[in-house]
Amino acid sequence: MATDKVGLTGLTEAESEELHRNLVQGTQFFGMIAALAHLLAYIYTPWLG
Amino acid sequence: MVRLSRWVVDGWAELGTRFLPFADAATPDLPLSRLLRLSLFQVSCGMAMVLLMGTLNRVMIVEMHVPAALVAVMVSLPIVFAPLRAVIGFRSDAHQSALGWKRVPFIWRGSMVQFGGFAIMPFALLVLAGAGQSSHYPAWIGQFSAGLAFLLVGAGVHTVQTVGLALATDLVPQEGRPKVVGLMYVMLLAGMIISALLFGGLLADYSPGRLVQVIQAAAVVTLVLNVIAVWKQEARKPLQAHTATASDDPDFAEAWALFKSGPDALRRLLIVGLGTAAFTMEDVLLEPYGGEILHMSVGDTTLLTATLSAGGLFGFGLASHVLGRGFDPFRMAGLGAMVGVPAFAAVILAAPLAAPVWFGVGVLLIGFGGGLFSHGTLTATMQAAPARQVGLALGAWGAMQATAAGLAVAFGGIAKDVYGALTDATQGYIFVYCLELLLLVVTIGAMAPLAGWRRTHHPPILQDQPTRRMT
């Protein structure tokens, strides 16, 4: 594992990729949740109406 | 002089652990603070359960005027994910991670899903109730989004609890596990009691804004508690370069077949299901039984829940103490089932004798027996779990336990209504209690060959990890 250390964090490339994948997935999931929550909030009390 | 002060200091140290419940669950490798921190995930699970089953159940019917049948469907939706606990546990066993984590990614995702469910839940419920402007929109939007919110929270709870218990099993050596099980159960109960009181107080004067605040606060608390719980708990075990690939990795069917071939694995699962059903079927019937049949006051019936919890706490405490000394956990579960028999008999006899005291004693004993039973089966599951299949074993236990509990509560309510309508109200309750008695007897029967009532020696537990001595 010590062969391919990269960067200042001490994470290897595979490790950084996995971290990044989780970050992207989390952002996508939260984005969808936020969109749905806004849609429902709009249905409940429309703004700019 | 030095020796004297040494002795005094040791005395203080011992006093601390003696009077702090479950302090002796810690081992040198795993200090109590870390264990307590890990058990916070149970607090967040307990909170979610209370919010779904108790608080929102009531608020939706009483304050939001959602039809009771629709509420019942929504609240019971999370149970569809319960059988998937086995798959979740297996996936975490087999998880391939460059970071070297098996459990943390699942607890994180579970927390995220639970957070997401709570984030949309208040708006979904308001739309479901047709509040505000939402009555101009088709009804399915509210039904779909509320259903989605409940499913997300349910999936999150199932994932976090399954994988969290697997992580606890990974961290704690064999001898320490009974104490940890006790700690986990007590924290679950504590989370449920504290959040029930908090939610009750906060939602006492209901307004839509308050509902949004309370549920979204629960979302944030979930995420905060779960992150604190798993922070730096799991050691990173990076893959041996890229040698450990998918080839030697069994799929679920293979893993399940291997798990099933363990000593009496299926019989153990069946016992968990039967016993859990027996101990939970009366869950929603105790308070109305006290009020309707025994004419107890509202304050007295509320005390019943406290009595049940007190019995459970006592059961967990006793089980932790006794199992920590090497008592066979399955025999402990069997004793719990045996305590349940006179308990239900007392509850049944309370009606013809018109004696609420018998009812109270029965409820206390149900809590106690149920505590012994669930502690015993979970400890037995942890101890029998092969090191490579910890997640699957705990997932299977959780799947059985959660499914049986959910179905039993639903069935208990329906059976009481149907049979009560056919005869009279008292008979409806008695019918369910008798059914539970019968289930307990069947459970004890199924346990007899396992618990070794006549043998003094328990069959060797399948384990392939070295056990460390607890000092």
Short mmCIF file of C-alpha atoms in Angstrom, two decimals:
data_model
loop_
_atom_site.label_atom_id
_atom_site.label_comp_id
_atom_site.label_asym_id
_atom_site.label_seq_id
_atom_site.Cartn_x
_atom_site.Cartn_y
_atom_site.Cartn_z
CA MET A 1 0.00 0.00 0.00
CA ALA A 2 2.89 2.28 0.79
CA THR A 3 3.96 2.15 -2.83
CA ASP A 4 1.57 4.71 -4.24
CA LYS A 5 1.14 7.38 -1.60
CA VAL A 6 -0.06 10.60 -3.11
CA GLY A 7 -0.54 14.14 -1.91
CA LEU A 8 -0.36 15.61 1.55
CA THR A 9 -3.21 13.57 3.04
CA GLY A 10 -1.36 10.28 2.91
CA LEU A 11 -4.22 8.63 1.06
CA THR A 12 -3.48 6.40 -1.89
CA GLU A 13 -5.16 7.03 -5.20
CA ALA A 14 -7.67 4.21 -4.68
CA GLU A 15 -8.54 5.56 -1.25
CA SER A 16 -9.03 9.08 -2.53
CA GLU A 17 -11.23 7.78 -5.33
CA GLU A 18 -13.41 5.93 -2.86
CA LEU A 19 -13.71 9.00 -0.66
CA HIS A 20 -14.63 11.06 -3.70
CA ARG A 21 -17.21 8.52 -4.84
CA ASN A 22 -18.90 8.72 -1.44
CA LEU A 23 -18.83 12.50 -1.57
CA VAL A 24 -20.42 12.57 -5.03
CA GLN A 25 -23.08 10.04 -4.07
CA GLY A 26 -23.87 11.94 -0.88
CA THR A 27 -24.20 15.22 -2.77
CA GLN A 28 -26.50 13.64 -5.35
CA PHE A 29 -28.68 12.09 -2.66
CA PHE A 30 -28.92 15.28 -0.61
CA GLY A 31 -29.64 17.25 -3.80
CA MET A 32 -32.59 15.02 -4.63
CA ILE A 33 -33.89 15.17 -1.06
CA ALA A 34 -33.60 18.95 -1.02
CA ALA A 35 -35.41 19.25 -4.37
CA LEU A 36 -38.24 17.03 -3.13
CA ALA A 37 -38.48 18.94 0.16
CA HIS A 38 -38.70 22.24 -1.73
CA LEU A 39 -41.36 20.84 -4.08
CA LEU A 40 -43.45 19.67 -1.12
CA ALA A 41 -42.97 22.97 0.71
CA TYR A 42 -44.14 24.77 -2.45
CA ILE A 43 -47.22 22.58 -2.68
CA TYR A 44 -47.98 23.29 0.98
CA THR A 45 -47.46 27.08 0.85
CA PRO A 46 -46.57 28.43 -2.62
CA TRP A 47 -44.08 31.28 -2.54
CA LEU A 48 -44.12 34.26 -4.93
CA GLY A 49 -47.81 33.47 -5.43
CA MET B 1 2.14 5.31 53.02
CA VAL B 2 2.43 4.90 49.27
CA ARG B 3 0.85 1.49 49.57
CA LEU B 4 -2.00 2.94 51.59
CA SER B 5 -2.76 5.67 49.09
CA ARG B 6 -2.48 3.10 46.29
CA TRP B 7 -5.08 1.03 48.10
CA VAL B 8 -7.38 4.02 48.55
CA VAL B 9 -7.05 4.97 44.89
CA ASP B 10 -7.84 1.43 43.83
CA GLY B 11 -10.82 1.54 46.15
CA TRP B 12 -12.11 4.67 44.48
CA ALA B 13 -11.62 3.21 41.04
CA GLU B 14 -13.53 0.07 41.97
CA LEU B 15 -16.30 2.10 43.58
CA GLY B 16 -16.70 4.01 40.32
CA THR B 17 -17.27 0.95 38.18
CA ARG B 18 -19.42 -0.75 40.79
CA PHE B 19 -21.94 2.04 41.01
CA LEU B 20 -21.96 3.05 37.35
CA PRO B 21 -24.25 0.58 35.59
CA PHE B 22 -22.61 -1.32 32.75
CA ALA B 23 -19.25 0.30 33.48
CA ASP B 24 -17.81 -3.20 33.61
CA ALA B 25 -18.68 -3.64 29.92
CA ALA B 26 -15.39 -1.95 29.07
CA THR B 27 -12.17 -3.84 28.41
CA PRO B 28 -8.61 -2.48 28.35
CA ASP B 29 -8.67 -2.34 24.55
CA LEU B 30 -12.03 -0.64 24.53
CA PRO B 31 -12.58 1.92 27.26
CA LEU B 32 -16.07 2.65 28.51
CA SER B 33 -16.16 6.10 26.95
CA ARG B 34 -15.74 4.56 23.51
CA LEU B 35 -18.43 1.98 24.14
CA LEU B 36 -20.86 4.59 25.42
CA ARG B 37 -20.07 6.70 22.38
CA LEU B 38 -20.74 3.76 20.06
CA SER B 39 -24.05 3.06 21.77
CA LEU B 40 -25.30 6.52 20.74
CA PHE B 41 -26.47 5.00 17.45
CA GLN B 42 -29.03 3.10 19.51
CA VAL B 43 -30.27 6.39 20.96
CA SER B 44 -30.89 7.76 17.47
CA CYS B 45 -32.62 4.51 16.44
CA GLY B 46 -34.81 4.64 19.54
CA MET B 47 -35.67 8.24 18.77
CA ALA B 48 -36.71 7.39 15.21
CA MET B 49 -38.84 4.46 16.41
CA VAL B 50 -40.67 6.61 18.97
CA LEU B 51 -41.24 9.38 16.46
CA LEU B 52 -42.67 6.99 13.86
CA MET B 53 -44.63 4.58 16.03
CA GLY B 54 -45.69 6.86 18.85
CA THR B 55 -45.55 10.60 18.34
CA LEU B 56 -46.38 10.94 14.63
CA ASN B 57 -48.93 8.14 14.84
CA ARG B 58 -50.86 10.25 17.34
CA VAL B 59 -50.23 13.67 15.78
CA MET B 60 -51.36 12.51 12.33
CA ILE B 61 -54.64 11.14 13.66
CA VAL B 62 -55.50 13.70 16.36
CA GLU B 63 -54.06 16.99 15.14
CA MET B 64 -53.79 16.50 11.38
CA HIS B 65 -57.00 14.49 10.92
CA VAL B 66 -55.46 11.93 8.58
CA PRO B 67 -57.67 8.80 8.34
CA ALA B 68 -56.49 6.21 10.90
CA ALA B 69 -56.23 3.43 8.30
CA LEU B 70 -53.92 5.55 6.12
CA VAL B 71 -51.79 6.36 9.19
CA ALA B 72 -51.58 2.67 10.07
CA VAL B 73 -50.36 1.85 6.55
CA MET B 74 -47.76 4.65 6.59
CA VAL B 75 -46.44 3.77 10.04
CA SER B 76 -46.10 0.09 9.19
CA LEU B 77 -44.28 0.74 5.88
CA PRO B 78 -40.76 0.49 7.37
CA ILE B 79 -41.39 -3.15 8.22
CA VAL B 80 -41.08 -4.09 4.53
CA PHE B 81 -37.35 -3.40 4.87
CA ALA B 82 -36.93 -5.50 8.01
CA PRO B 83 -36.20 -8.80 6.18
CA LEU B 84 -33.54 -6.96 4.18
CA ARG B 85 -31.47 -6.60 7.36
CA ALA B 86 -29.88 -9.97 6.56
CA VAL B 87 -28.83 -8.68 3.13
CA ILE B 88 -27.54 -5.40 4.59
CA GLY B 89 -25.51 -7.30 7.17
CA PHE B 90 -24.11 -9.59 4.49
CA ARG B 91 -23.21 -6.66 2.24
CA SER B 92 -21.26 -5.06 5.07
CA ASP B 93 -19.42 -8.35 5.70
CA ALA B 94 -18.42 -8.55 2.06
CA HIS B 95 -17.82 -4.83 1.52
CA GLN B 96 -14.69 -4.15 -0.53
CA SER B 97 -13.19 -0.86 0.45
CA ALA B 98 -9.89 0.70 -0.39
CA LEU B 99 -10.21 2.64 2.84
CA GLY B 100 -10.42 -0.64 4.75
CA TRP B 101 -13.80 -0.07 6.32
CA LYS B 102 -16.60 -2.61 6.41
CA ARG B 103 -19.12 -1.02 8.76
CA VAL B 104 -18.55 2.73 8.68
CA PRO B 105 -19.71 3.27 5.06
CA PHE B 106 -23.00 1.51 5.83
CA ILE B 107 -23.65 3.38 9.05
CA TRP B 108 -22.91 6.61 7.21
CA ARG B 109 -25.26 5.77 4.34
CA GLY B 110 -27.92 4.57 6.75
CA SER B 111 -27.69 7.80 8.73
CA MET B 112 -27.89 9.79 5.52
CA VAL B 113 -30.99 7.95 4.36
CA GLN B 114 -32.60 8.41 7.77
CA PHE B 115 -31.73 12.11 7.68
CA GLY B 116 -33.19 12.42 4.19
CA GLY B 117 -36.42 10.75 5.27
CA PHE B 118 -36.80 13.11 8.22
CA ALA B 119 -35.93 16.10 6.03
CA ILE B 120 -38.91 15.59 3.72
CA MET B 121 -41.24 14.03 6.29
CA PRO B 122 -42.89 17.14 7.83
CA PHE B 123 -43.77 18.64 4.44
CA ALA B 124 -44.89 15.26 3.17
CA LEU B 125 -47.17 14.84 6.19
CA LEU B 126 -48.62 18.34 5.80
CA VAL B 127 -49.32 17.67 2.12
CA LEU B 128 -50.76 14.25 3.03
CA ALA B 129 -53.15 15.97 5.47
CA GLY B 130 -54.20 18.42 2.72
CA ALA B 131 -53.09 21.38 4.82
CA GLY B 132 -52.26 24.80 3.37
CA GLN B 133 -52.69 25.00 -0.40
CA SER B 134 -51.96 21.32 -0.93
CA SER B 135 -55.63 20.34 -1.33
CA HIS B 136 -55.43 21.82 -4.87
CA TYR B 137 -53.04 19.06 -5.85
CA PRO B 138 -53.81 15.37 -6.43
CA ALA B 139 -53.85 13.25 -3.25
CA TRP B 140 -51.26 10.78 -4.51
CA ILE B 141 -48.47 13.36 -4.14
CA GLY B 142 -48.93 13.44 -0.39
CA GLN B 143 -49.39 9.68 -0.11
CA PHE B 144 -46.35 8.96 -2.27
CA SER B 145 -44.03 11.40 -0.52
CA ALA B 146 -45.17 10.48 2.99
CA GLY B 147 -44.70 6.81 2.11
CA LEU B 148 -41.25 7.59 0.74
CA ALA B 149 -40.33 9.51 3.90
CA PHE B 150 -41.38 6.62 6.16
CA LEU B 151 -39.57 4.10 3.94
CA LEU B 152 -36.36 6.15 3.99
CA VAL B 153 -36.39 6.51 7.77
CA GLY B 154 -37.18 2.81 8.17
CA ALA B 155 -34.40 1.77 5.79
CA GLY B 156 -32.00 4.06 7.64
CA VAL B 157 -32.88 2.64 11.06
CA HIS B 158 -32.59 -0.96 9.87
CA THR B 159 -29.21 -0.30 8.27
CA VAL B 160 -27.71 1.68 11.14
CA GLN B 161 -28.88 -0.76 13.78
CA THR B 162 -27.79 -3.91 11.95
CA VAL B 163 -24.36 -2.64 10.98
CA GLY B 164 -23.89 -0.82 14.28
CA LEU B 165 -24.47 -4.03 16.23
CA ALA B 166 -22.10 -5.83 13.87
CA LEU B 167 -19.46 -3.16 14.56
CA ALA B 168 -19.97 -3.59 18.30
CA THR B 169 -19.51 -7.34 17.89
CA ASP B 170 -16.30 -6.76 15.90
CA LEU B 171 -14.89 -4.47 18.55
CA VAL B 172 -15.67 -6.44 21.68
CA PRO B 173 -14.06 -9.78 22.57
CA GLN B 174 -16.28 -12.78 23.26
CA GLU B 175 -16.41 -12.41 27.04
CA GLY B 176 -17.42 -8.78 26.97
CA ARG B 177 -20.36 -9.23 24.59
CA PRO B 178 -23.17 -9.91 27.11
CA LYS B 179 -22.41 -6.61 28.84
CA VAL B 180 -22.32 -4.77 25.53
CA VAL B 181 -25.68 -6.24 24.52
CA GLY B 182 -27.09 -5.02 27.82
CA LEU B 183 -25.61 -1.58 27.24
CA MET B 184 -27.03 -1.42 23.70
CA TYR B 185 -30.53 -2.39 24.87
CA VAL B 186 -30.44 0.07 27.76
CA MET B 187 -29.35 2.88 25.43
CA LEU B 188 -32.14 1.99 22.97
CA LEU B 189 -34.65 2.12 25.81
CA ALA B 190 -33.13 5.35 27.15
CA GLY B 191 -33.31 6.93 23.71
CA MET B 192 -36.95 5.92 23.38
CA ILE B 193 -37.97 7.19 26.83
CA ILE B 194 -36.11 10.51 26.62
CA SER B 195 -37.30 11.29 23.11
CA ALA B 196 -40.89 10.27 23.90
CA LEU B 197 -40.92 12.77 26.77
CA LEU B 198 -39.22 15.46 24.66
CA PHE B 199 -41.48 15.00 21.62
CA GLY B 200 -44.55 14.95 23.86
CA GLY B 201 -43.54 18.20 25.53
CA LEU B 202 -42.51 19.95 22.31
CA LEU B 203 -45.63 18.99 20.38
CA ALA B 204 -48.02 19.70 23.28
CA ASP B 205 -49.26 22.86 21.54
CA TYR B 206 -49.22 21.64 17.97
CA SER B 207 -48.68 23.92 15.01
CA PRO B 208 -47.42 23.05 11.50
CA GLY B 209 -44.31 25.15 12.11
CA ARG B 210 -43.59 23.28 15.32
CA LEU B 211 -43.99 19.94 13.51
CA VAL B 212 -41.40 21.00 10.92
CA GLN B 213 -39.01 22.14 13.67
CA VAL B 214 -39.35 18.95 15.72
CA ILE B 215 -38.95 16.48 12.86
CA GLN B 216 -36.06 18.33 11.25
CA ALA B 217 -34.37 18.66 14.62
CA ALA B 218 -34.70 14.88 14.89
CA ALA B 219 -32.97 14.66 11.49
CA VAL B 220 -30.01 16.76 12.62
CA VAL B 221 -29.78 14.92 15.96
CA THR B 222 -29.69 11.59 14.06
CA LEU B 223 -26.76 12.68 11.96
CA VAL B 224 -24.86 14.24 14.87
CA LEU B 225 -25.35 11.24 17.19
CA ASN B 226 -24.40 8.69 14.54
CA VAL B 227 -21.26 10.57 13.48
CA ILE B 228 -20.17 10.87 17.12
CA ALA B 229 -20.98 7.18 17.60
CA VAL B 230 -18.75 5.83 14.82
CA TRP B 231 -16.03 8.48 14.87
CA LYS B 232 -12.68 6.63 14.82
CA GLN B 233 -14.28 3.43 16.11
CA GLU B 234 -13.49 1.01 13.31
CA ALA B 235 -9.89 0.21 12.63
CA ARG B 236 -8.95 0.57 8.98
CA LYS B 237 -7.89 -2.70 7.45
CA PRO B 238 -6.86 -1.87 3.90
CA LEU B 239 -7.19 -4.66 1.34
CA GLN B 240 -4.05 -6.66 0.77
CA ALA B 241 -3.19 -4.64 -2.32
CA HIS B 242 -5.60 -5.94 -4.94
CA THR B 243 -5.35 -9.62 -4.17
CA ALA B 244 -8.57 -9.91 -2.22
CA THR B 245 -10.85 -9.54 -5.19
CA ALA B 246 -14.41 -10.60 -5.80
CA SER B 247 -13.37 -14.16 -6.67
CA ASP B 248 -13.16 -15.48 -3.11
CA ASP B 249 -16.13 -13.40 -2.14
CA PRO B 250 -19.31 -15.46 -1.71
CA ASP B 251 -22.59 -14.07 -2.99
CA PHE B 252 -25.58 -13.83 -0.68
CA ALA B 253 -26.96 -17.29 -1.52
CA GLU B 254 -23.61 -18.93 -0.74
CA ALA B 255 -23.13 -16.92 2.43
CA TRP B 256 -26.66 -17.76 3.53
CA ALA B 257 -26.12 -21.46 2.85
CA LEU B 258 -22.95 -21.36 4.93
CA PHE B 259 -24.70 -19.49 7.72
CA LYS B 260 -27.62 -21.95 7.64
CA SER B 261 -25.26 -24.86 8.06
CA GLY B 262 -24.12 -23.48 11.42
CA PRO B 263 -25.26 -25.34 14.54
CA ASP B 264 -29.07 -25.08 14.70
CA ALA B 265 -28.97 -21.73 12.89
CA LEU B 266 -32.50 -21.96 11.51
CA ARG B 267 -33.98 -23.27 14.75
CA ARG B 268 -32.41 -20.34 16.59
CA LEU B 269 -33.93 -17.89 14.12
CA LEU B 270 -37.32 -19.55 14.42
CA ILE B 271 -37.13 -19.27 18.20
CA VAL B 272 -36.25 -15.57 17.93
CA GLY B 273 -39.30 -15.03 15.72
CA LEU B 274 -41.71 -17.03 17.89
CA GLY B 275 -40.53 -15.57 21.18
CA THR B 276 -40.48 -11.98 19.90
CA ALA B 277 -44.01 -12.38 18.55
CA ALA B 278 -45.12 -13.80 21.89
CA PHE B 279 -43.63 -10.92 23.85
CA THR B 280 -44.76 -8.05 21.57
CA MET B 281 -48.27 -8.99 20.41
CA GLU B 282 -49.85 -7.24 23.42
CA ASP B 283 -47.85 -4.06 22.82
CA VAL B 284 -50.73 -1.75 21.84
CA LEU B 285 -53.34 -3.70 23.84
CA LEU B 286 -52.06 -3.22 27.38
CA GLU B 287 -53.21 0.37 27.87
CA PRO B 288 -56.72 -0.06 26.41
CA TYR B 289 -57.09 -3.33 28.39
CA GLY B 290 -56.28 -1.45 31.60
CA GLY B 291 -58.62 1.40 30.74
CA GLU B 292 -61.52 -0.38 29.07
CA ILE B 293 -61.70 -3.66 31.00
CA LEU B 294 -60.06 -2.94 34.36
CA HIS B 295 -61.31 0.69 34.53
CA MET B 296 -57.90 2.12 35.39
CA SER B 297 -57.42 5.89 35.11
CA VAL B 298 -55.41 7.48 32.28
CA GLY B 299 -52.53 8.20 34.67
CA ASP B 300 -52.46 4.56 35.79
CA THR B 301 -52.44 3.21 32.23
CA THR B 302 -49.58 5.54 31.32
CA LEU B 303 -47.71 4.07 34.27
CA LEU B 304 -48.03 0.68 32.56
CA THR B 305 -45.52 1.68 29.88
CA ALA B 306 -43.12 2.74 32.61
CA THR B 307 -43.73 -0.56 34.43
CA LEU B 308 -43.00 -2.52 31.25
CA SER B 309 -39.77 -0.56 30.70
CA ALA B 310 -38.73 -1.00 34.33
CA GLY B 311 -39.22 -4.76 33.99
CA GLY B 312 -37.19 -4.71 30.78
CA LEU B 313 -34.36 -2.71 32.38
CA PHE B 314 -34.21 -5.13 35.28
CA GLY B 315 -34.12 -8.03 32.81
CA PHE B 316 -31.27 -6.49 30.78
CA GLY B 317 -29.30 -5.74 33.94
CA LEU B 318 -29.71 -9.21 35.39
CA ALA B 319 -28.98 -10.90 32.04
CA SER B 320 -25.79 -8.84 31.55
CA HIS B 321 -24.61 -9.73 35.03
CA VAL B 322 -25.33 -13.44 34.80
CA LEU B 323 -24.25 -13.93 31.18
CA GLY B 324 -21.03 -12.03 31.88
CA ARG B 325 -20.14 -14.90 34.20
CA GLY B 326 -20.46 -17.44 31.42
CA PHE B 327 -24.10 -18.54 31.78
CA ASP B 328 -25.46 -19.96 28.53
CA PRO B 329 -27.35 -17.15 26.73
CA PHE B 330 -29.86 -19.49 25.13
CA ARG B 331 -30.79 -20.94 28.47
CA MET B 332 -31.23 -17.37 29.69
CA ALA B 333 -33.61 -16.69 26.79
CA GLY B 334 -35.49 -19.87 27.72
CA LEU B 335 -35.82 -18.68 31.31
CA GLY B 336 -37.17 -15.39 29.96
CA ALA B 337 -39.84 -17.28 28.00
CA MET B 338 -40.68 -19.25 31.15
CA VAL B 339 -41.11 -16.03 33.13
CA GLY B 340 -43.53 -14.93 30.41
CA VAL B 341 -45.93 -17.83 31.09
CA PRO B 342 -47.01 -16.79 34.62
CA ALA B 343 -46.83 -13.16 33.49
CA PHE B 344 -49.48 -13.62 30.82
CA ALA B 345 -51.48 -15.86 33.16
CA ALA B 346 -51.57 -12.99 35.68
CA VAL B 347 -52.65 -10.54 32.98
CA ILE B 348 -55.44 -12.88 31.86
CA LEU B 349 -56.63 -13.55 35.42
CA ALA B 350 -56.78 -9.82 36.19
CA ALA B 351 -60.02 -9.48 34.19
CA PRO B 352 -62.20 -12.12 35.93
CA LEU B 353 -60.71 -11.19 39.32
CA ALA B 354 -61.11 -7.46 38.52
CA ALA B 355 -57.68 -7.02 40.12
CA PRO B 356 -55.51 -4.32 38.47
CA VAL B 357 -52.69 -5.33 40.85
CA TRP B 358 -52.36 -8.68 39.12
CA PHE B 359 -52.29 -6.83 35.83
CA GLY B 360 -49.46 -4.58 37.04
CA VAL B 361 -47.45 -7.54 38.29
CA GLY B 362 -48.06 -9.34 35.00
CA VAL B 363 -46.89 -6.34 32.96
CA LEU B 364 -43.74 -6.02 35.08
CA LEU B 365 -43.00 -9.71 34.53
CA ILE B 366 -43.67 -9.44 30.77
CA GLY B 367 -41.09 -6.65 30.62
CA PHE B 368 -38.66 -8.70 32.70
CA GLY B 369 -39.14 -11.92 30.70
CA GLY B 370 -38.98 -10.05 27.41
CA GLY B 371 -35.75 -8.36 28.53
CA LEU B 372 -34.15 -11.69 29.42
CA PHE B 373 -35.36 -13.23 26.16
CA SER B 374 -34.13 -10.52 23.81
CA HIS B 375 -30.83 -10.11 25.67
CA GLY B 376 -30.28 -13.88 25.61
CA THR B 377 -31.01 -14.34 21.92
CA LEU B 378 -28.92 -11.35 20.82
CA THR B 379 -25.98 -12.40 22.97
CA ALA B 380 -26.25 -15.95 21.66
CA THR B 381 -26.30 -14.60 18.09
CA MET B 382 -23.21 -12.48 18.69
CA GLN B 383 -21.32 -15.32 20.32
CA ALA B 384 -22.23 -17.88 17.68
CA ALA B 385 -21.50 -15.57 14.74
CA PRO B 386 -18.49 -16.75 12.70
CA ALA B 387 -16.01 -13.85 12.45
CA ARG B 388 -16.50 -13.48 8.69
CA GLN B 389 -20.28 -13.50 8.98
CA VAL B 390 -20.94 -11.20 11.91
CA GLY B 391 -23.02 -8.80 9.83
CA LEU B 392 -25.08 -11.57 8.26
CA ALA B 393 -25.75 -13.25 11.61
CA LEU B 394 -26.85 -10.04 13.29
CA GLY B 395 -28.78 -9.04 10.19
CA ALA B 396 -30.66 -12.34 10.23
CA TRP B 397 -31.41 -11.91 13.93
CA GLY B 398 -32.59 -8.33 13.40
CA ALA B 399 -34.65 -9.27 10.36
CA MET B 400 -36.44 -12.00 12.28
CA GLN B 401 -36.89 -9.87 15.37
CA ALA B 402 -38.15 -6.73 13.61
CA THR B 403 -40.44 -8.63 11.21
CA ALA B 404 -41.92 -10.76 13.98
CA ALA B 405 -42.47 -7.73 16.23
CA GLY B 406 -44.13 -5.68 13.49
CA LEU B 407 -46.39 -8.48 12.29
CA ALA B 408 -47.28 -9.50 15.86
CA VAL B 409 -48.32 -5.97 16.86
CA ALA B 410 -50.47 -5.60 13.74
CA PHE B 411 -51.94 -9.08 14.15
CA GLY B 412 -52.62 -8.51 17.86
CA GLY B 413 -54.63 -5.38 17.14
CA ILE B 414 -56.65 -6.98 14.34
CA ALA B 415 -57.25 -10.25 16.22
CA LYS B 416 -58.47 -8.39 19.30
CA ASP B 417 -60.90 -6.31 17.21
CA VAL B 418 -62.22 -9.25 15.18
CA TYR B 419 -62.56 -11.72 18.04
CA GLY B 420 -63.84 -8.97 20.35
CA ALA B 421 -66.55 -8.07 17.84
CA LEU B 422 -67.58 -11.73 17.57
CA THR B 423 -67.85 -12.21 21.35
CA ASP B 424 -67.32 -9.29 23.74
CA ALA B 425 -64.53 -6.80 24.33
CA THR B 426 -62.93 -8.70 27.24
CA GLN B 427 -62.82 -11.93 25.25
CA GLY B 428 -60.98 -10.13 22.42
CA TYR B 429 -58.12 -9.15 24.74
CA ILE B 430 -58.05 -12.53 26.50
CA PHE B 431 -57.90 -14.27 23.11
CA VAL B 432 -54.71 -12.41 22.17
CA TYR B 433 -53.10 -13.01 25.60
CA CYS B 434 -53.91 -16.73 25.36
CA LEU B 435 -52.38 -16.81 21.91
CA GLU B 436 -49.21 -15.27 23.35
CA LEU B 437 -49.16 -17.89 26.11
CA LEU B 438 -49.44 -20.59 23.46
CA LEU B 439 -46.61 -19.03 21.44
CA LEU B 440 -44.42 -18.94 24.54
CA VAL B 441 -45.05 -22.63 25.20
CA VAL B 442 -44.17 -23.43 21.56
CA THR B 443 -41.02 -21.30 21.90
CA ILE B 444 -39.96 -23.14 25.05
CA GLY B 445 -40.65 -26.44 23.31
CA ALA B 446 -38.49 -25.42 20.34
CA MET B 447 -35.72 -24.34 22.70
CA ALA B 448 -35.64 -27.49 24.81
CA PRO B 449 -33.20 -29.46 22.63
CA LEU B 450 -30.96 -26.36 22.22
CA ALA B 451 -30.75 -24.88 25.65
CA GLY B 452 -29.63 -28.21 27.05
CA TRP B 453 -32.03 -28.35 29.99
CA ARG B 454 -30.53 -31.68 31.04
CA ARG B 455 -27.01 -31.15 29.86
CA THR B 456 -24.72 -29.00 31.88
CA HIS B 457 -22.37 -28.47 28.98
CA HIS B 458 -23.30 -26.23 26.07
CA PRO B 459 -22.25 -27.49 22.62
CA PRO B 460 -19.10 -25.70 21.53
CA ILE B 461 -19.78 -22.39 19.87
CA LEU B 462 -18.64 -22.01 16.29
CA GLN B 463 -15.98 -19.39 16.47
CA ASP B 464 -12.88 -18.82 14.49
CA GLN B 465 -11.48 -15.80 16.18
CA PRO B 466 -9.15 -15.95 19.14
CA THR B 467 -10.75 -14.79 22.35
CA ARG B 468 -8.93 -12.42 24.59
CA ARG B 469 -9.10 -12.53 28.32
CA MET B 470 -10.96 -9.70 29.90
CA THR B 471 -9.14 -8.28 32.86
#
